GROMACS .gro file of C-alpha atoms in nm:
model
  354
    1UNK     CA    1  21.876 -13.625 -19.933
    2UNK     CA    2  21.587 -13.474 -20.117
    3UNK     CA    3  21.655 -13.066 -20.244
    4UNK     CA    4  21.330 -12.898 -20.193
    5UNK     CA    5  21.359 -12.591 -20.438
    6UNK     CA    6  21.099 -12.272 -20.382
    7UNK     CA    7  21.039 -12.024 -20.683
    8UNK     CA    8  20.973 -11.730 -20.634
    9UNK     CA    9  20.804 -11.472 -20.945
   10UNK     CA   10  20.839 -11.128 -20.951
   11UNK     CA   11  20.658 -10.888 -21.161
   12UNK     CA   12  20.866 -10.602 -21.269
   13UNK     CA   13  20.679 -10.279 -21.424
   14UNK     CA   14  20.765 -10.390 -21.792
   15UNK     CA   15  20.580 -10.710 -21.738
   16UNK     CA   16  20.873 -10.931 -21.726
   17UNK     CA   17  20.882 -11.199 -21.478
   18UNK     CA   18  21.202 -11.234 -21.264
   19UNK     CA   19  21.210 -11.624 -21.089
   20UNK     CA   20  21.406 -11.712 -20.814
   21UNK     CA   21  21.504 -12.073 -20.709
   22UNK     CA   22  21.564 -12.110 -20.334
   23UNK     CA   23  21.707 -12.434 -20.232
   24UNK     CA   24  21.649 -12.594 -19.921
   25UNK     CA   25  21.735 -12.979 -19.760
   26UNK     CA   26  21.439 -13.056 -19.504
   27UNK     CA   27  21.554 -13.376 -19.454
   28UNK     CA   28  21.891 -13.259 -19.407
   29UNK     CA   29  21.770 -13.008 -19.156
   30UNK     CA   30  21.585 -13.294 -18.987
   31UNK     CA   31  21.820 -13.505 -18.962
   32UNK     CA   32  22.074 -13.223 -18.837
   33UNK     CA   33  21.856 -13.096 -18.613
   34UNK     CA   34  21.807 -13.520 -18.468
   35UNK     CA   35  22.124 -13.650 -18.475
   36UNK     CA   36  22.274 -13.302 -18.373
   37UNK     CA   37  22.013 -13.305 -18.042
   38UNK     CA   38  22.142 -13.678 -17.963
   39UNK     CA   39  22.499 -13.569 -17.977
   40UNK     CA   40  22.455 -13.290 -17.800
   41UNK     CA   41  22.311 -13.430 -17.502
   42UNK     CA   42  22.624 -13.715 -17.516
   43UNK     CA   43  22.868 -13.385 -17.466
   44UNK     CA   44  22.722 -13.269 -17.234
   45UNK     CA   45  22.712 -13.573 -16.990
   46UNK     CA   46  23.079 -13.599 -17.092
   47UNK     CA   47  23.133 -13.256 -17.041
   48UNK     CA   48  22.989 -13.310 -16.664
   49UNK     CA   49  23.205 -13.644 -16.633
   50UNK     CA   50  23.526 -13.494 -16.741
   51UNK     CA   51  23.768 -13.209 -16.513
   52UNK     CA   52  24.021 -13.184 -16.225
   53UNK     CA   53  23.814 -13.484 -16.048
   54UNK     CA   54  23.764 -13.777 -16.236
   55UNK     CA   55  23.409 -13.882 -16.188
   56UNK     CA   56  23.220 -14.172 -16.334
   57UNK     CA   57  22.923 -14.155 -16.554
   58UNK     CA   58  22.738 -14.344 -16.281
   59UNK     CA   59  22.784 -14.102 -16.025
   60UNK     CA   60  22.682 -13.845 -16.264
   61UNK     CA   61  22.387 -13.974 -16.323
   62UNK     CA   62  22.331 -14.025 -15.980
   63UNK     CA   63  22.391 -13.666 -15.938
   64UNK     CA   64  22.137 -13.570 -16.135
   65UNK     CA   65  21.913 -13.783 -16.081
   66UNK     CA   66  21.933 -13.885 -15.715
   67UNK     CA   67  22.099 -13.603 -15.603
   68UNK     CA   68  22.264 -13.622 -15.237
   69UNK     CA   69  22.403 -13.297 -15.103
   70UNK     CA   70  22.626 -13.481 -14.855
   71UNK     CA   71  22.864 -13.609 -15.114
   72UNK     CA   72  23.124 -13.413 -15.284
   73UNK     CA   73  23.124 -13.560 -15.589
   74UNK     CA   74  22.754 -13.485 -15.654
   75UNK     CA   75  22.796 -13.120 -15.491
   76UNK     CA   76  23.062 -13.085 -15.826
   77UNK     CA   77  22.823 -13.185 -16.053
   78UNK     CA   78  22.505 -12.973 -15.955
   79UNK     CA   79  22.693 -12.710 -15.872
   80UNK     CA   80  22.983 -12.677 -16.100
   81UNK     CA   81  22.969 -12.859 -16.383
   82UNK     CA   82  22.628 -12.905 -16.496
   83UNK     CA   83  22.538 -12.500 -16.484
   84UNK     CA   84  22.894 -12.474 -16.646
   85UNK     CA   85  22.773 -12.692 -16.910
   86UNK     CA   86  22.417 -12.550 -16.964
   87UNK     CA   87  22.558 -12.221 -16.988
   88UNK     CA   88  22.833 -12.282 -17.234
   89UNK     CA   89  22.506 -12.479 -17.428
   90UNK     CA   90  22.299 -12.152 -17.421
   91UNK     CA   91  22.633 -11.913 -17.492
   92UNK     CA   92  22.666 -12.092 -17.813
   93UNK     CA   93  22.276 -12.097 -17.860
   94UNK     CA   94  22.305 -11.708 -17.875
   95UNK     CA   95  22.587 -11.640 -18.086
   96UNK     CA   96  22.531 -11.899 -18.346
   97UNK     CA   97  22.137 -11.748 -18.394
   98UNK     CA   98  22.253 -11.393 -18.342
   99UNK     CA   99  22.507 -11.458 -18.619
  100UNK     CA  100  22.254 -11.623 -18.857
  101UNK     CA  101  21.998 -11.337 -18.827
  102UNK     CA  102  22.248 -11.082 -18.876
  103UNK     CA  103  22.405 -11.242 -19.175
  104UNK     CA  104  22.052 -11.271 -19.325
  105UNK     CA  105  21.907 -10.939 -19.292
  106UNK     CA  106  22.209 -10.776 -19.380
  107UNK     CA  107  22.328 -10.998 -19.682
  108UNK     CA  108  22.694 -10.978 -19.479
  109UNK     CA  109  22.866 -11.266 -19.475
  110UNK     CA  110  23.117 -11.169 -19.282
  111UNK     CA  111  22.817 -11.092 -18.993
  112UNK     CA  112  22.888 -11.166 -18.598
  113UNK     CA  113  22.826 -11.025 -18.298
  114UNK     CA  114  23.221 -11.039 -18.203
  115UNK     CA  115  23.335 -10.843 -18.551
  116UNK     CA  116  23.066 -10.577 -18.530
  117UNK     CA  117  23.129 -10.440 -18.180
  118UNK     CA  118  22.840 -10.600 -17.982
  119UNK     CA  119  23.101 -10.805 -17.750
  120UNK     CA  120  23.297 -10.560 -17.680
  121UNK     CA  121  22.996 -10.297 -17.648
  122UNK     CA  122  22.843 -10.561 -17.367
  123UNK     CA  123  23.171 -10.577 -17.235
  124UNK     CA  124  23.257 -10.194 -17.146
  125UNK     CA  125  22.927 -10.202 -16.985
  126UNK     CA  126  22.958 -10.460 -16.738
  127UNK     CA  127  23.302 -10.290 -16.691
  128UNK     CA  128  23.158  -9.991 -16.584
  129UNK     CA  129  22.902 -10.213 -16.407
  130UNK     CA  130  23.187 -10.368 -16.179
  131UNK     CA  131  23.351 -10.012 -16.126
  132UNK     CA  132  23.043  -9.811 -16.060
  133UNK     CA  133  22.725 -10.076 -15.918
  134UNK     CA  134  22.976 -10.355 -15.734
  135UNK     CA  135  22.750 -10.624 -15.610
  136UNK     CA  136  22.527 -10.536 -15.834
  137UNK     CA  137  22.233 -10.840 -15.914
  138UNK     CA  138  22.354 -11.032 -16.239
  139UNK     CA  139  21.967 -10.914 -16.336
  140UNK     CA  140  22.087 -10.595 -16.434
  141UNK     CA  141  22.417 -10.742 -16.522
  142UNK     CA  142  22.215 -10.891 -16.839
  143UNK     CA  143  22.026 -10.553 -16.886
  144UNK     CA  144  22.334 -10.297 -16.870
  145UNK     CA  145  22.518 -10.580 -17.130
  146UNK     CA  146  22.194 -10.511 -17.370
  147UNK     CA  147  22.237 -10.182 -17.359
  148UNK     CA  148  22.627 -10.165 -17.446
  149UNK     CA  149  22.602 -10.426 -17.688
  150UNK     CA  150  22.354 -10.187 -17.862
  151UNK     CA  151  22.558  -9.909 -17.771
  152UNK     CA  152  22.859 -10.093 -17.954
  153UNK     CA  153  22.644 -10.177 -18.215
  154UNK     CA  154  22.504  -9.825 -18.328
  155UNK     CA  155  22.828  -9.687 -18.312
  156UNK     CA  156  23.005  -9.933 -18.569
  157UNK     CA  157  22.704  -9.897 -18.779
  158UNK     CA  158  22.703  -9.491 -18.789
  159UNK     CA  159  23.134  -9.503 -18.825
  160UNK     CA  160  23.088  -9.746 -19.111
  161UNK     CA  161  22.784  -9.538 -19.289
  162UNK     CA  162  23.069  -9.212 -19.267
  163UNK     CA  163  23.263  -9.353 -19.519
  164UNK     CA  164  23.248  -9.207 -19.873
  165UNK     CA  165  23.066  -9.452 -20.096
  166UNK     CA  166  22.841  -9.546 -19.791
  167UNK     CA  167  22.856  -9.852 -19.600
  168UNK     CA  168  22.977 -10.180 -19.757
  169UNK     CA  169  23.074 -10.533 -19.566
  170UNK     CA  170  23.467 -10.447 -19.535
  171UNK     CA  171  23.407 -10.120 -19.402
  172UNK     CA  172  23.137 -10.274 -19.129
  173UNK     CA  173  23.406 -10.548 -19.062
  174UNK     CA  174  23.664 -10.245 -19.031
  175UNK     CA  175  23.483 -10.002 -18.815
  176UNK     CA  176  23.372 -10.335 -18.556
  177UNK     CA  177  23.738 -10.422 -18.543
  178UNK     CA  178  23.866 -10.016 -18.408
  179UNK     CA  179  23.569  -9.998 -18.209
  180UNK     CA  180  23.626 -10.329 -18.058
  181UNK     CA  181  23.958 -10.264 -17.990
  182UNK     CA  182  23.873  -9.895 -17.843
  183UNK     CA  183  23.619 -10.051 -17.626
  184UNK     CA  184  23.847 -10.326 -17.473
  185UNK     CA  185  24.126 -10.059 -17.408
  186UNK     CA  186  23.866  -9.866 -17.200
  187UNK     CA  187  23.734 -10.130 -17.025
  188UNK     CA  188  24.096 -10.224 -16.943
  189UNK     CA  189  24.162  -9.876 -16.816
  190UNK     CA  190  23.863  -9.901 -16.579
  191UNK     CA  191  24.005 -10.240 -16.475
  192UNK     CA  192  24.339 -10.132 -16.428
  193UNK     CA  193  24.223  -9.758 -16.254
  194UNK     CA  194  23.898  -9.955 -15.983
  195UNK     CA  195  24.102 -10.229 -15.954
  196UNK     CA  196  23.860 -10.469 -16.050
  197UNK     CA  197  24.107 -10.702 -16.302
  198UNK     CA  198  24.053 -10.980 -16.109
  199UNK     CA  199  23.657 -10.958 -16.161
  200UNK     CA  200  23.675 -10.913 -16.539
  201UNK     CA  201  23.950 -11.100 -16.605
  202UNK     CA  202  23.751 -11.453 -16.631
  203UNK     CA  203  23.517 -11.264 -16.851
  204UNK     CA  204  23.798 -11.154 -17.087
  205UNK     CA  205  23.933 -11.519 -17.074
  206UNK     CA  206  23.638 -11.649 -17.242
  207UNK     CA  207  23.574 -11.933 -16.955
  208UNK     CA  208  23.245 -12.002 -16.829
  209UNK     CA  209  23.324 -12.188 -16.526
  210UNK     CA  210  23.208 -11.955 -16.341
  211UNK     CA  211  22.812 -12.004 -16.455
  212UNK     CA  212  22.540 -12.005 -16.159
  213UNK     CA  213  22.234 -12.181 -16.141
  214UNK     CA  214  22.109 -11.844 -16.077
  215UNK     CA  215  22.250 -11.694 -16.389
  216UNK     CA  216  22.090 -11.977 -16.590
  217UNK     CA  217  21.765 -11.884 -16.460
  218UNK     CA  218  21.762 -11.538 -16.503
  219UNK     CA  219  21.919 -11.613 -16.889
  220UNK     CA  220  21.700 -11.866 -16.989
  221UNK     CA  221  21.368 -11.668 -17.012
  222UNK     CA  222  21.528 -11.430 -17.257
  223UNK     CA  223  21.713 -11.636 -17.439
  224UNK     CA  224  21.434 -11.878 -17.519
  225UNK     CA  225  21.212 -11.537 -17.601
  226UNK     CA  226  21.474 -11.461 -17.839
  227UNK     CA  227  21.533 -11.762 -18.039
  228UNK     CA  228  21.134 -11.803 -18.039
  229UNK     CA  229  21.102 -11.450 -18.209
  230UNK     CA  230  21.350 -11.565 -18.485
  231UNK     CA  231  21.202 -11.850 -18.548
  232UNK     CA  232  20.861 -11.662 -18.629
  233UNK     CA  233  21.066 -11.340 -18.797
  234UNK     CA  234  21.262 -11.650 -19.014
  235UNK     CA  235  21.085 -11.685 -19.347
  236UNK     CA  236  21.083 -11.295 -19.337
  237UNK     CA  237  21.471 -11.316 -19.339
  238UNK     CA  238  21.470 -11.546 -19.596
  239UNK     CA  239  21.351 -11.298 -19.827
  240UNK     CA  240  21.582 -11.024 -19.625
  241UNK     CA  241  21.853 -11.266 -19.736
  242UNK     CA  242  21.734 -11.230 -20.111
  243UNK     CA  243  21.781 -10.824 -20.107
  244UNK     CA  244  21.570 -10.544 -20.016
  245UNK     CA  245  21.385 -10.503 -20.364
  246UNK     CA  246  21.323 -10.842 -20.350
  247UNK     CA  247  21.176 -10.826 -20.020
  248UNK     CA  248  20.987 -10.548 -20.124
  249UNK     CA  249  20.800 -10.709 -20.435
  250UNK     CA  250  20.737 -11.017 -20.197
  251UNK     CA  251  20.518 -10.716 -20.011
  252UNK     CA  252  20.719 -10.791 -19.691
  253UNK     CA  253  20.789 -10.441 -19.475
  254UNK     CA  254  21.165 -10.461 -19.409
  255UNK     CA  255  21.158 -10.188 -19.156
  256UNK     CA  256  20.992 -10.370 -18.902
  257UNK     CA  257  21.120 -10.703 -18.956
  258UNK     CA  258  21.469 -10.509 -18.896
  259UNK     CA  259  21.423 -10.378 -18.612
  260UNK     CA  260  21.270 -10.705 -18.428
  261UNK     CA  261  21.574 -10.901 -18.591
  262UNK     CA  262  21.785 -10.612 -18.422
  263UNK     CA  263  21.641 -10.631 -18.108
  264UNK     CA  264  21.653 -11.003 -18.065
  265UNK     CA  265  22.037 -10.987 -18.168
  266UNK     CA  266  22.103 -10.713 -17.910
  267UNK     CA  267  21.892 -10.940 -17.658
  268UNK     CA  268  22.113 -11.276 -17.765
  269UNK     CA  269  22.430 -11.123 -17.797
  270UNK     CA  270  22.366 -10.930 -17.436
  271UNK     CA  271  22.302 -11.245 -17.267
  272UNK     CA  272  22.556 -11.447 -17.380
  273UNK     CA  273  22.815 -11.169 -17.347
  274UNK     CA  274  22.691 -11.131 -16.943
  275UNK     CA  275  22.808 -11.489 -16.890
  276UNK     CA  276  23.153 -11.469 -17.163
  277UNK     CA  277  23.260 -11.200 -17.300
  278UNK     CA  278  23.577 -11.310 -17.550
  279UNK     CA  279  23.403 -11.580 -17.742
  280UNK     CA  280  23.398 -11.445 -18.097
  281UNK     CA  281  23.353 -11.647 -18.428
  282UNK     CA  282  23.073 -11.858 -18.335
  283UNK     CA  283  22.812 -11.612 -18.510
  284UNK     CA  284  23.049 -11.629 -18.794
  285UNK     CA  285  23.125 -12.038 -18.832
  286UNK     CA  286  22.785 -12.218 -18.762
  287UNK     CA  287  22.561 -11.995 -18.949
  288UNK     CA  288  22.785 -12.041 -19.296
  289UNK     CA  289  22.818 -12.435 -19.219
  290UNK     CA  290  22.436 -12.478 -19.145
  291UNK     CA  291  22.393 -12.339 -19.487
  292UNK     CA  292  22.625 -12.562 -19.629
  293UNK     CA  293  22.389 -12.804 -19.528
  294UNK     CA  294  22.048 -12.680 -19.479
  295UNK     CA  295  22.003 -12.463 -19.787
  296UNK     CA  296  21.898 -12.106 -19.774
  297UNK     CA  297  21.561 -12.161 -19.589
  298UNK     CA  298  21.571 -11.984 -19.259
  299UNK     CA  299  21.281 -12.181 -19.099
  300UNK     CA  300  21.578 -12.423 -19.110
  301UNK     CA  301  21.905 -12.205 -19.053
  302UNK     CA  302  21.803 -12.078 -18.724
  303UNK     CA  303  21.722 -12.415 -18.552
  304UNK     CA  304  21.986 -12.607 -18.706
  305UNK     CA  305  22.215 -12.349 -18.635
  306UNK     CA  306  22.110 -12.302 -18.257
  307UNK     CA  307  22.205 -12.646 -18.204
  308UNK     CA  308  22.538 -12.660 -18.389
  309UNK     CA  309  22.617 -12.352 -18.161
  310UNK     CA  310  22.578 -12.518 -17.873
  311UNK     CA  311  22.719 -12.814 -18.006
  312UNK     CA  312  23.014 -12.562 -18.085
  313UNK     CA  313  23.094 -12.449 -17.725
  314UNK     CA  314  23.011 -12.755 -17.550
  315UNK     CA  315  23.289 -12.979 -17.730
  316UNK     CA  316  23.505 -12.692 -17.762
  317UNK     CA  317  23.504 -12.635 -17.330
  318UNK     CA  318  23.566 -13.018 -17.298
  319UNK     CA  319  23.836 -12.927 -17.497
  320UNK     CA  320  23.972 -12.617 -17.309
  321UNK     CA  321  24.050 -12.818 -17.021
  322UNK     CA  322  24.159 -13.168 -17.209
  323UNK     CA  323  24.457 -12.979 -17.361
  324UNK     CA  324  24.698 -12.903 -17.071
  325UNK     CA  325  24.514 -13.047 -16.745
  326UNK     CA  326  24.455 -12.929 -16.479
  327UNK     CA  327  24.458 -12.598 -16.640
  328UNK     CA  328  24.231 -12.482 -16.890
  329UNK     CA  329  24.272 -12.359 -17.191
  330UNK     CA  330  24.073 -12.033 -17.258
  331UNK     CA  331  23.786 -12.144 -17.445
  332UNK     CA  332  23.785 -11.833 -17.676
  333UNK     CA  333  24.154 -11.881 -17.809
  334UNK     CA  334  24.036 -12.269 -17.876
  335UNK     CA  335  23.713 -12.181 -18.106
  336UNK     CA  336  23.975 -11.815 -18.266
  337UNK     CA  337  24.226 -12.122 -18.433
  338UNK     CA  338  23.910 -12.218 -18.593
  339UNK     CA  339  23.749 -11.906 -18.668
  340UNK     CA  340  24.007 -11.651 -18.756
  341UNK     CA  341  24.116 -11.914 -19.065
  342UNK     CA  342  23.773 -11.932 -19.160
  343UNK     CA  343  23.774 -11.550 -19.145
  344UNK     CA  344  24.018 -11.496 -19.344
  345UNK     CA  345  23.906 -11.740 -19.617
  346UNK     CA  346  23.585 -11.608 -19.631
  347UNK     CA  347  23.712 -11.253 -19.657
  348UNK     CA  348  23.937 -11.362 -19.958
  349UNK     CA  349  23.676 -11.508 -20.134
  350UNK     CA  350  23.408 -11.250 -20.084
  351UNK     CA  351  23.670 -10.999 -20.239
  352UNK     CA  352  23.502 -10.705 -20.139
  353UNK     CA  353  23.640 -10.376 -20.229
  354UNK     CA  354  23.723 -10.070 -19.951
   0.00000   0.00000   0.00000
């Protein structure tokens, strides 16, 4: 694989020159972004071929394809599996780029949507959606899960800034964790107190069986907005990625760029979080591995790591309900004894101070 390398020449007000060497793999990132694609669409017709009722990959095809609404087997497939699948696809879409950006702009890597309160944020509002609005059109299911995941959000950002020395990685990581945990117990008192367990509980599991055609359609549009806008705010990130001063002698106008980056986070992570709620570490995993092989180039990151998401949560619900059939597995407890190792090691070796 060929290393592309960018320099980059500061001027500092003494004269000197300051260069920095940015490394990026496009042909890595193409081939990723290929080979991932091809794999990706394998899963997922395995994903549809594989449950409770063995199906063959003929009739699946068939199903989609030639579709006959008088047969069961193809009413399982259009209607169960394959928006099951496409949504688990898109969930993973959103973390995995909402992770990236967030990791980029704010040099974090510790960064996800799960550790810094969004989840749980989007999650006490469609709590109080199901207690307060029942029936209420998933629409505004998407729009009230916005909200609390910026709601979540501003509040672990203005805990962490209270701290004396000002707001460093640990303490973000810190203040996400008690406000995540705050926010669940709520939303489990409003469960527990409107007696609506049993309609957040397959939220809280992390399962997206439960995905719509409907829901797909209303996601979609804002999801596909979303990744779109990072893809055009990504070489800004790159230089995020490289520190504000360096942003600033690049002449790029963080303030801006943050708040768009913010925006399309809150707009990701509320999406995703209105179909699952309990699926953390997917922000955290893909974005570090893509780098691994990518480079630091986000024109590459955010792509490459869009796919691996879904790649993520596709094989990883075709493993939720391999393990013990025919019961599932919560798929967030599946992708945790991945990500909570990977948490820990990356904590350790950042070594960040309180």
């Amino acid at each position: 694989m060929s290393l592309s390398k960018i320099e980059i020449n500061l001027t500092k007000r003494d004269n000197d020159v300051k260069t920095i060497t940015l490394s990026s793999r496009p042909w890595a990132a193409t081939l990723v972004l290929v080979s991932g694609l091809i794999v990706l669409i394998l899963g997922i017709a395995l994903s549809v071929s594989f449950g409770a009722a063995d199906i063959k990959f003929m009739t699946v095809w068939e199903a989609v394809f030639h579709y006959n609404s008088k047969l069961t087997q193809h009413q399982i497939i259009q209607e169960l599996r394959l928006p099951r699948v496409l949504g688990g696809a898109l969930v993973g879409v959103c973390f995995a780029v909402a992770g990236a950006i967030m990791q980029g702009m704010t040099r974090n890597p510790l960064a996800d949507s799960g550790l810094l309160g969004l989840n749980a944020g989007a999650g006490f509002a469609l709590a109080l959606c199901f207690a307060f609005f029942p029936g209420l059109p998933f629409m505004f299911l998407i729009l009230y899960s916005f909200l609390g995941a910026g709601l979540g959000a501003g509040l672990v950002y203005g805990i962490g800034s209270m701290a004396r020395g000002g707001l460093t990685p640990l303490r973000l990581i810190l203040a996400g964790a008690a406000l995540s945990a705050l926010l669940s117990a709520l939303s489990e008192g409003i469960a527990l107190y409107f007696r609506i367990g049993q309609d957040l509980a397959f939220w809280y599991a992390g399962g997206i069986a439960g995905t719509s055609w409907l829901q797909l359609k209303i996601m979609f549009p804002w999801v596909a907005a979303a990744v779109i806008g990072a893809i055009i705010l990504s070489r800004s990130i790159t230089m995020l990625s490289l520190g504000d001063e360096v942003a600033k002698g690049l002449g790029l106008r963080s303030g801006p760029v943050k708040l768009a980056g913010t925006v399309i986070v809150l707009i990701l992570a509320g999406a995703a979080v209105s179909v699952v709620v309990a699926v953390g570490f997917v922000g955290l995993l893909i974005p570090h591995l893509t780098r691994k092989l990518v480079g630091v180039d986000y024109r590459w990151i955010i792509p490459c790591s869009a796919v691996l998401g879904a790649l993520l949560v596709v094989f990883a619900d075709l493993a939720a309900r391999m393990v013990n059939p025919p019961f599932e597995t919560p798929l967030g407890a599946l992708i945790a004894l991945i990500g909570v190792p990977f948490f820990l090691y990356i904590s350790r070796k950042e070594g960040r101070e309180l």
